[in-house]
CSV table of C-alpha atoms in Angstrom, one decimal:
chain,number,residue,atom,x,y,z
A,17,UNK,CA,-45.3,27.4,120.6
A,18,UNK,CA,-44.1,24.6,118.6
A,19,UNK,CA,-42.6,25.0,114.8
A,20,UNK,CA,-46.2,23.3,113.6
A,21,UNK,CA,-48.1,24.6,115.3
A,22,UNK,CA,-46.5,28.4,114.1
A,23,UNK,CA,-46.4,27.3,110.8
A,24,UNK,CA,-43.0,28.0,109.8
A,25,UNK,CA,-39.3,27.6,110.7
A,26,UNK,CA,-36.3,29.3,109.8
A,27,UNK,CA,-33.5,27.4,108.6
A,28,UNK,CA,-29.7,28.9,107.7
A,29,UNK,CA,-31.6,31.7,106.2
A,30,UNK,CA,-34.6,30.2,104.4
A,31,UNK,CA,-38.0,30.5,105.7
A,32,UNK,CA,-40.1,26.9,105.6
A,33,UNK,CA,-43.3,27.3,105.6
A,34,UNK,CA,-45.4,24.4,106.6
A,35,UNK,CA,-49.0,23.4,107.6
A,36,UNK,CA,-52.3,25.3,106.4
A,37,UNK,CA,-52.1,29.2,105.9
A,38,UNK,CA,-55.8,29.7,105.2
A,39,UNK,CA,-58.3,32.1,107.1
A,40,UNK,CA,-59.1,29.6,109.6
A,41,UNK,CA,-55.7,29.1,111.3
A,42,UNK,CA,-54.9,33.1,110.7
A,43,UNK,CA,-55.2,33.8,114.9
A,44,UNK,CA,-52.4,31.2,115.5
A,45,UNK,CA,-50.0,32.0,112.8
A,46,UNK,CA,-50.5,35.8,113.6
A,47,UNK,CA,-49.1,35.4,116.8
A,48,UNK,CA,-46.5,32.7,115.5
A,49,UNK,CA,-45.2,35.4,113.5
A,50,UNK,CA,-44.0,37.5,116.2
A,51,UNK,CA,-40.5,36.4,116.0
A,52,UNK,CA,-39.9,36.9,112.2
A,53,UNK,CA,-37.8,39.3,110.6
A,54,UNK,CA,-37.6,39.9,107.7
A,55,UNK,CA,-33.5,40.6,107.7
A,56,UNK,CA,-33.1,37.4,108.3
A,57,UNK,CA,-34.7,35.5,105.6
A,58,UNK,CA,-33.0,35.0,101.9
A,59,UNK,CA,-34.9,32.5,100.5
A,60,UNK,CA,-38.9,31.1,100.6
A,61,UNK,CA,-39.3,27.2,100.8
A,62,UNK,CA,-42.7,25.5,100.2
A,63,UNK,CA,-42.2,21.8,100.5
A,64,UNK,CA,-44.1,21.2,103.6
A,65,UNK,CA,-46.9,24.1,102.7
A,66,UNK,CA,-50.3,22.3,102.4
A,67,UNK,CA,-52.6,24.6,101.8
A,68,UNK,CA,-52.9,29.0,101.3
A,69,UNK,CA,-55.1,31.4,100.5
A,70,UNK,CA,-55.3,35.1,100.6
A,71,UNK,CA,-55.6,35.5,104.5
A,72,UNK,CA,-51.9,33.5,105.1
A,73,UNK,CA,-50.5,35.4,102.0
A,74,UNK,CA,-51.0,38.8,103.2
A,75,UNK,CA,-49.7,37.8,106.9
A,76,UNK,CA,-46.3,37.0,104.9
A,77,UNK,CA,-46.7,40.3,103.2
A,78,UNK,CA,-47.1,42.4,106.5
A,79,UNK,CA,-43.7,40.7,107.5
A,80,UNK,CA,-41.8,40.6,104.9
A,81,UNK,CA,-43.0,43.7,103.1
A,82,UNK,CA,-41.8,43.9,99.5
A,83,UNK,CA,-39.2,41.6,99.3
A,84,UNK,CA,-42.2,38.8,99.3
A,85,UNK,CA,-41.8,39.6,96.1
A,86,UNK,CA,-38.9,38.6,95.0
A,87,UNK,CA,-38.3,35.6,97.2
A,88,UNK,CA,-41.6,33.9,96.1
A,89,UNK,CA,-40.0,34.0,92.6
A,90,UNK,CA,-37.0,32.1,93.7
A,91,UNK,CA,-39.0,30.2,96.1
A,92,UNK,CA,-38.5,26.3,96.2
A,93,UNK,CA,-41.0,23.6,97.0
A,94,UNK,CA,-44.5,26.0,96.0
A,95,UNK,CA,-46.9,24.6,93.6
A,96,UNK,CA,-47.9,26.7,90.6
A,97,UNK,CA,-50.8,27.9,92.4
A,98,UNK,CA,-49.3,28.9,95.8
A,99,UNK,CA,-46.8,30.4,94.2
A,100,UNK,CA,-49.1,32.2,91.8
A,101,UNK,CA,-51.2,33.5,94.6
A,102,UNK,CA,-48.3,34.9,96.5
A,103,UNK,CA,-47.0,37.0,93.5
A,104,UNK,CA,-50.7,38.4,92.9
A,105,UNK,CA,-51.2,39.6,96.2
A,106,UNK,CA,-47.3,40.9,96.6
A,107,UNK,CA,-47.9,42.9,93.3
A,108,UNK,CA,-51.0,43.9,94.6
A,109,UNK,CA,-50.0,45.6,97.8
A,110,UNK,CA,-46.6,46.9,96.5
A,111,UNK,CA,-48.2,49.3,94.7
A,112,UNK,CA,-49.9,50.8,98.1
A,113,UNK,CA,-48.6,53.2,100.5
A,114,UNK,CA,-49.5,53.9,103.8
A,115,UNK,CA,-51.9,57.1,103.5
A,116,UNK,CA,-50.6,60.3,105.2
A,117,UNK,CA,-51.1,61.3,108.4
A,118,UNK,CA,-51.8,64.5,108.2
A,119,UNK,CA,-53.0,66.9,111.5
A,120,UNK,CA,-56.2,69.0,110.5
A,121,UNK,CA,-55.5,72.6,109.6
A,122,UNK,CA,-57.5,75.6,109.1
A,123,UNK,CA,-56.6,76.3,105.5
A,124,UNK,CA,-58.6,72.4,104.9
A,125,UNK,CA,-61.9,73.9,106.0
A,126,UNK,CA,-61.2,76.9,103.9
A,127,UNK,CA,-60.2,74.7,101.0
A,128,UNK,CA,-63.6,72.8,101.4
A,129,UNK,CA,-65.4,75.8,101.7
A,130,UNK,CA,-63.9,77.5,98.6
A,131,UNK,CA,-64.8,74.0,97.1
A,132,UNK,CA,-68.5,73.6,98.4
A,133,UNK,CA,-68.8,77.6,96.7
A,134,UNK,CA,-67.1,76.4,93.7
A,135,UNK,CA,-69.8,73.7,93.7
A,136,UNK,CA,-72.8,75.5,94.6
A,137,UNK,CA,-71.8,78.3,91.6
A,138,UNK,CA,-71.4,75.9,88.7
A,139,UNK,CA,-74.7,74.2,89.6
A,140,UNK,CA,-76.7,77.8,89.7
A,141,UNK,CA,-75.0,78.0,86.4
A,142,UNK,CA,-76.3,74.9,85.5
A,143,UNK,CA,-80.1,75.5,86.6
A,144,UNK,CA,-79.9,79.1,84.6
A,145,UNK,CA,-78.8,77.3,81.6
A,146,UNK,CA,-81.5,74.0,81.8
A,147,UNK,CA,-84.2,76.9,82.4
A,148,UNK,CA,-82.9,78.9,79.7
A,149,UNK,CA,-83.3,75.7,77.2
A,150,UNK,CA,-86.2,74.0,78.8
A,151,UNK,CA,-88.4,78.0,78.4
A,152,UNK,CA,-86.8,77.8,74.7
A,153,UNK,CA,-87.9,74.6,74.1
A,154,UNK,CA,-91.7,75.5,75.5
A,155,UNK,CA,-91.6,79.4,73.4
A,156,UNK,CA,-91.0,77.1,70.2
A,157,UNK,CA,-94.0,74.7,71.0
A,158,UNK,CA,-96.3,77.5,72.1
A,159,UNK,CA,-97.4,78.1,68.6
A,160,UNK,CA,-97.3,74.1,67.7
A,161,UNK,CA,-100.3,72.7,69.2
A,162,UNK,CA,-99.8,69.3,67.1
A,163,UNK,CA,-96.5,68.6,69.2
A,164,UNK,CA,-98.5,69.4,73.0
A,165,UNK,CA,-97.6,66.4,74.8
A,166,UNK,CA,-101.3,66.4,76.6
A,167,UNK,CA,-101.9,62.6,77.6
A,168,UNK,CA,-98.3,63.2,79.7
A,169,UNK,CA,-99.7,66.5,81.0
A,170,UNK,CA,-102.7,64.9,82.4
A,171,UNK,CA,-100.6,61.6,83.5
A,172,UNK,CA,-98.4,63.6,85.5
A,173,UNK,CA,-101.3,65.6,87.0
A,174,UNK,CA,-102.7,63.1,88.0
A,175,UNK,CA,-99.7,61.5,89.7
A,176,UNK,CA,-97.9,65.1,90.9
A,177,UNK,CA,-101.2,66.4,92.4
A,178,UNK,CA,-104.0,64.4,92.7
A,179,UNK,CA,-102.4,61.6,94.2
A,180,UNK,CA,-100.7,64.2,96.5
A,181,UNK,CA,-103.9,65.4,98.2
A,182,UNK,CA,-104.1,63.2,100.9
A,183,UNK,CA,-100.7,63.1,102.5
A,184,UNK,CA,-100.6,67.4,101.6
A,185,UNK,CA,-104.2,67.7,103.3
A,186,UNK,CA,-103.2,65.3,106.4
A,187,UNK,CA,-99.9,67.3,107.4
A,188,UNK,CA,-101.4,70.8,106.7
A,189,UNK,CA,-104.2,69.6,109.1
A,190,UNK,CA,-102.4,68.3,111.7
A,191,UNK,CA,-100.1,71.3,112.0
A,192,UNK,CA,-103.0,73.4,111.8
A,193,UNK,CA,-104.4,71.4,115.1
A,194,UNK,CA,-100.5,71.7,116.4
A,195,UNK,CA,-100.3,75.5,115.5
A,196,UNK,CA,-103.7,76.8,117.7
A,197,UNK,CA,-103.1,74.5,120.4
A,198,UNK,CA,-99.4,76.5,121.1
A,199,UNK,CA,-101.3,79.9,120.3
A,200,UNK,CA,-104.3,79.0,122.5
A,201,UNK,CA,-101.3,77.8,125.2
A,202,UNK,CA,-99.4,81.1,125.0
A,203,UNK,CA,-102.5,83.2,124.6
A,204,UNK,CA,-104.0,82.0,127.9
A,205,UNK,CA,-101.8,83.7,129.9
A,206,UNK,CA,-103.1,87.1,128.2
A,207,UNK,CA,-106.7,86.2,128.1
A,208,UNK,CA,-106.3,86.7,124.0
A,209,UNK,CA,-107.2,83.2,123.3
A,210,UNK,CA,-109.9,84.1,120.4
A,211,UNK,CA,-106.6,85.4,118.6
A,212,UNK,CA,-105.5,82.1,118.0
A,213,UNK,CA,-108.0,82.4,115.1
A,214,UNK,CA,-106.1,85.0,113.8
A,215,UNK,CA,-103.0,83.3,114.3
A,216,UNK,CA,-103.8,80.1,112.4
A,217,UNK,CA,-105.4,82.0,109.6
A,218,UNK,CA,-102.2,84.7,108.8
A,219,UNK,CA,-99.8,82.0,109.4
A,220,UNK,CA,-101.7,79.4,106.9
A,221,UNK,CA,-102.5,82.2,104.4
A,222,UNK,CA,-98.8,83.6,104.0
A,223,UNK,CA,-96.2,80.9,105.0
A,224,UNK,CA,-97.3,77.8,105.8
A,225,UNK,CA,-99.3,76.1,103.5
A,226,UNK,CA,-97.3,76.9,100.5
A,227,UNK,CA,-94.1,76.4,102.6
A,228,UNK,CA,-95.5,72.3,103.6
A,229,UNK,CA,-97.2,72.0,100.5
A,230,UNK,CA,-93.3,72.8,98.6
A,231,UNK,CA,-91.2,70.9,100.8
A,232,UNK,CA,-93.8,67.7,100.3
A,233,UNK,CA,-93.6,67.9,97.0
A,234,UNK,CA,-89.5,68.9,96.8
A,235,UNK,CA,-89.2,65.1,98.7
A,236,UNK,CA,-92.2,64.0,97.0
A,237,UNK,CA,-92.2,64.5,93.2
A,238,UNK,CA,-88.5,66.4,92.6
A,239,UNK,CA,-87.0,63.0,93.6
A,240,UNK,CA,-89.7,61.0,91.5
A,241,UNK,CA,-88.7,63.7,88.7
A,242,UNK,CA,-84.7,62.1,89.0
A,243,UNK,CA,-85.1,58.4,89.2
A,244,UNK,CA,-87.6,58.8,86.4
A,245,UNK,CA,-85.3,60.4,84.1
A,246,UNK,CA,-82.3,58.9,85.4
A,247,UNK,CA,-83.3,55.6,85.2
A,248,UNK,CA,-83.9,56.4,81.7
A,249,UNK,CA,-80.4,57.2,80.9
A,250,UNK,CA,-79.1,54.4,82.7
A,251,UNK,CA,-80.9,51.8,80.5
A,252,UNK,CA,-80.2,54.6,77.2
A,253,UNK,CA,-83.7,55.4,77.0
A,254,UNK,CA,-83.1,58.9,76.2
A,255,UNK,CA,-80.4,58.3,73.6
A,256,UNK,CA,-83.2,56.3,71.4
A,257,UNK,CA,-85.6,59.0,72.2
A,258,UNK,CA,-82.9,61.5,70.3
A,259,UNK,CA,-82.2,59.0,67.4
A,260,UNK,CA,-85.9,58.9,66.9
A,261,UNK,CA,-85.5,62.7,66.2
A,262,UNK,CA,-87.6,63.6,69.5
A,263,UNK,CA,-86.7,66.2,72.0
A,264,UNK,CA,-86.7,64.9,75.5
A,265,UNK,CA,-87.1,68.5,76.8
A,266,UNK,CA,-90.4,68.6,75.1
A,267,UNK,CA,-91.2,65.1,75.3
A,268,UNK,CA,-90.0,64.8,78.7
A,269,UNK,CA,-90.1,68.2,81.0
A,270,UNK,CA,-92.2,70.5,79.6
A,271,UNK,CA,-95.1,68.0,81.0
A,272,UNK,CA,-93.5,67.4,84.3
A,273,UNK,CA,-92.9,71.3,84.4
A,274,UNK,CA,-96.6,72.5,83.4
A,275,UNK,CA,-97.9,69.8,85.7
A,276,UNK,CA,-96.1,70.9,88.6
A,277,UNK,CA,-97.2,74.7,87.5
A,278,UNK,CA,-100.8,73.9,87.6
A,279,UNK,CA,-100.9,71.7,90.5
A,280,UNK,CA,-99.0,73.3,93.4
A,281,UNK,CA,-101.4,76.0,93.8
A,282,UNK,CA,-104.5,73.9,93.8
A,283,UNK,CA,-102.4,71.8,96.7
A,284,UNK,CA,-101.2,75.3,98.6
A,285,UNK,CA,-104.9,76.2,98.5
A,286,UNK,CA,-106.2,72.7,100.0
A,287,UNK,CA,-103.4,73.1,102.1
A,288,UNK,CA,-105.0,76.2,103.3
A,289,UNK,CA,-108.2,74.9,103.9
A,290,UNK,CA,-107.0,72.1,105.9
A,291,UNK,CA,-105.2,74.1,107.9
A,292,UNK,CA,-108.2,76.8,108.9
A,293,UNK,CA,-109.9,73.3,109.5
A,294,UNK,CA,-107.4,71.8,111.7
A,295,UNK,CA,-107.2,75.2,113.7
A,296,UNK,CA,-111.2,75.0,113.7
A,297,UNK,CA,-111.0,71.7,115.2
A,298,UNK,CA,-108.9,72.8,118.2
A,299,UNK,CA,-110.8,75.9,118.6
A,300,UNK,CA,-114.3,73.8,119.3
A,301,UNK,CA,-112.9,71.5,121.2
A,302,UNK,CA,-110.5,73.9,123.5
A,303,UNK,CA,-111.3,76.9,123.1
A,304,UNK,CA,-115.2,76.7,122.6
A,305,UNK,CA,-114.8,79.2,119.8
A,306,UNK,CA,-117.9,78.3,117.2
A,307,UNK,CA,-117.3,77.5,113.8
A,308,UNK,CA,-119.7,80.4,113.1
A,309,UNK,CA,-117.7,82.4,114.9
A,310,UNK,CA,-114.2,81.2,113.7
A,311,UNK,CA,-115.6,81.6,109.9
A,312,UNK,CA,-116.1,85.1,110.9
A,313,UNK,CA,-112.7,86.0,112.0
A,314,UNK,CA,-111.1,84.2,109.6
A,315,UNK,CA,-113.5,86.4,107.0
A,316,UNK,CA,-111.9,89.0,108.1
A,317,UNK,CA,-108.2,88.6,107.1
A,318,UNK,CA,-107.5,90.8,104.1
A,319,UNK,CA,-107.4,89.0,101.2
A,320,UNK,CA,-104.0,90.1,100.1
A,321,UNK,CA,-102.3,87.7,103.2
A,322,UNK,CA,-103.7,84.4,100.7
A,323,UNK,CA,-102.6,86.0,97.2
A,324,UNK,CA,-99.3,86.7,99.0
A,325,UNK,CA,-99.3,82.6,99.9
A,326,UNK,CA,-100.4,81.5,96.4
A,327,UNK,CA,-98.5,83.8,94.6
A,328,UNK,CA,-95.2,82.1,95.9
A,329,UNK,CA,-96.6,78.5,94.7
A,330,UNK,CA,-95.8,79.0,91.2
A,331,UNK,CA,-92.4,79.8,91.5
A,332,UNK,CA,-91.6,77.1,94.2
A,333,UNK,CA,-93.2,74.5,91.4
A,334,UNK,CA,-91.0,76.0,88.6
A,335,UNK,CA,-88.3,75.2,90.8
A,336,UNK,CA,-88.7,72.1,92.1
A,337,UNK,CA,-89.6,70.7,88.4
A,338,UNK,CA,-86.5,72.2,87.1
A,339,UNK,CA,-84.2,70.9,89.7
A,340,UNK,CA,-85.7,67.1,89.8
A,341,UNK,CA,-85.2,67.2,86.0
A,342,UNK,CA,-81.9,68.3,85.6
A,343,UNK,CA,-80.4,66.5,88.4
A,344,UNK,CA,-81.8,63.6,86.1
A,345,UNK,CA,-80.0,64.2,83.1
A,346,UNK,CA,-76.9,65.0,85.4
A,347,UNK,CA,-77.0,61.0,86.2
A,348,UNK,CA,-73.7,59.2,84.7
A,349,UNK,CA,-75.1,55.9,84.3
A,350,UNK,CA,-75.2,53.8,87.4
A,351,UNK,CA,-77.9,52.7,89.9
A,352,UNK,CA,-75.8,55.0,93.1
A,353,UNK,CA,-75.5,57.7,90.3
A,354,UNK,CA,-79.0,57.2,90.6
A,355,UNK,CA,-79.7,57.6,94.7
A,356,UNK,CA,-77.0,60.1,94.5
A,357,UNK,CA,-78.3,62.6,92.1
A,358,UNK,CA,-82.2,61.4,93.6
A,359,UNK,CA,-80.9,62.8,97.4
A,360,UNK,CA,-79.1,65.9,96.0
A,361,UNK,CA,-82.6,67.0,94.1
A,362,UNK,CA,-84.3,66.6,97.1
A,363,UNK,CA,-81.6,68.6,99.4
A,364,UNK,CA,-81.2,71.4,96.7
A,365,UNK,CA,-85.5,71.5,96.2
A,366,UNK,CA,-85.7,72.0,99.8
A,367,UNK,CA,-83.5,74.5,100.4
A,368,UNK,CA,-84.0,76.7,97.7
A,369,UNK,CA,-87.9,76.5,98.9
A,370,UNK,CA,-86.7,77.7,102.6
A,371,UNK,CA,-84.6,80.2,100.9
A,372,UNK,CA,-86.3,81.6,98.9
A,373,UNK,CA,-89.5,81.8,101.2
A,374,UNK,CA,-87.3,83.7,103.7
A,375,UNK,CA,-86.2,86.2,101.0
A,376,UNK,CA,-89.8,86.8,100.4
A,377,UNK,CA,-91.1,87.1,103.6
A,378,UNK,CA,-88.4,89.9,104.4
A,379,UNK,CA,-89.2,91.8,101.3
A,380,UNK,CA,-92.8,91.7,101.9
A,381,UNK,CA,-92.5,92.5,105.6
A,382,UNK,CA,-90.3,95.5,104.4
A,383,UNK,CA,-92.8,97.0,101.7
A,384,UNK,CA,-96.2,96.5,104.1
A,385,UNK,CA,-97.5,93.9,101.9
């Protein structure tokens, strides 16, 4: 390879550079550089350099290293711009180090782990506190009838449950259908199959209609709840709300909170209903089990297995409410704050649902309700 077409030449100690040191040739004067050290070199000449952008400047700074640095300001020949460019990018990677190479050890995942607890304690703190001040806030307005915010109630109704009903009574419905076709297919073998009734109706009843109904609306509304309110403190919306002497607490989630409170249990119960119906479906059309007769079987589940189911709803929509909203206000004031905080409601919704529907089922199974 020719001195042109490398790009450079040394000469008694003084590196020429010559030719075009832009992206485009950066191939060829990589492997033209193979030769260079940077012992050798004691001065930086110019005069035959045509053009250079960022791509040929940081190949001289991988080979020469820092004293770029100080040979560009002695450098000969440079315009004001190459010569400018070189010191910016040598004062820009001077200041970086190669990171560590470090070998994984077992005190790291401990570390994390102790971190990832830290975490998870300071955010139940959190959540205690924002339910603390958010049932405050509602105690104070209880006896204020003037300050009920009831146009935002119905609004958020309207958009937490109504418009909810079809995707809540489609899934329930389907799983229903999912949920006797695996009973009927394991109850075969036992010649039980008029049990899968009974199976469809407990499972419905206690678990999973408010379980599907919660985790719909923990992705559904909880993450609504965040880029609602965090969108707001992006663009300062909730800093005029308090100059205006208004509380976005009550303004903002006592609504969200009382609408989630009234409508999760009307969704668990049509979550319920399309579930028996789903299991119905499967029944006449597999099983040849009437819907006369399936009514009549599911009449006879004791009604305590439902109250059990709906009783958990109001807690799950507390939750859920309270998480979206304070993972909200917990938004710093950027559009990935925004998806971050919107994803993390959604995760912690979820799996405080799960969680605490386990916790409930145990306790129940152990007192015989």
């Amino acid at each position: 390879m020719s001195d042109h077409e490398r790009g450079w030449h040394l000469r008694e100690g003084t590196l020429c550079l010559r030719g075009d040191w832009t992206l485009g040739h950066h191939a060829s004067l990589d492997a033209g550089l193979t030769g260079l050290r940077a012992k050798d070199i004691r001065a930086l000449d110019g005069s035959e350099l045509t053009r250079l952008d960022t791509a040929g400047a940081g190949l001289l700074w991988h080979r020469l290293g820092p004293s770029l640095l100080t040979l560009t300001q002695a450098a000969t020949g440079l315009t004001d711009g190459q010569q400018a460019l070189l010191l910016a990018v040598a004062g820009a990677m001077s200041g970086r180090e190669p990171a560590p190479v470090c070998q994984a050890r077992w005190s790291d995942g401990l570390a994390r782990l102790g971190e990832y607890m830290h975490s998870g304690w300071r955010q139940g703190r959190l959540l205690l506190g924002f339910t603390g001040l958010t049932l405050s806030t509602g105690l104070g307005l209880l006896f204020c009838p003037r300050q009920w915010r009831m146009t935002a109630l119905v609004a958020q109704m309207h958009q937490c449950g109504l418009n909810a009903v079809p995707i809540v009574a489609l899934l329930t419905f389907l799983v229903g259908a999912v949920v006797a076709f695996l009973g009927a297919t394991v109850l075969a073998n036992f010649g039980a199959t008029i049990y899968t009734v009974d199976l469809v109706a407990y499972s419905f009843m206690r678990e999973f209609g408010v379980l599907l109904t919660a985790i719909l609306l923990a992705g559904r509304t909880a993450s609504a709840f965040t880029a609602q309110l965090g969108s707001m403190k992006v663009y300062q919306e909730l800093d005029a709300l308090r100059a205006q002497g208004l509380d976005p607490i009550a303004l903002l989630v006592l609504p969200r909170l009382l609408a989630l409170l009234l409508t999760l249990p009307l969704l668990t119960f049509i979550a319920i209903i399309s579930g028996l119906f789903g299991g119905a479906l499967v029944g006449l059309l597999s099983l040849d089990i009437a819907p006369a007769r399936y009514l009549a079987i599911v009449q006879e589940v004791p009604l305590r297995h439902l109250l059990v189911g709906l009783g958990k709803a109001p807690l799950f929509a507390v939750l859920i409410a309270l998480i979206g909203c304070l993972e909200g206000f917990k938004v710093s004031g950027s559009a990935q704050s925004v998806g971050e905080h919107t994803t993390s409601s959604v995760v912690q919704s979820i799996f405080v649902v799960i969680l605490l529907d386990a916790i409930a089922a145990l306790f129940l199974m152990e007192m015989g309700w």
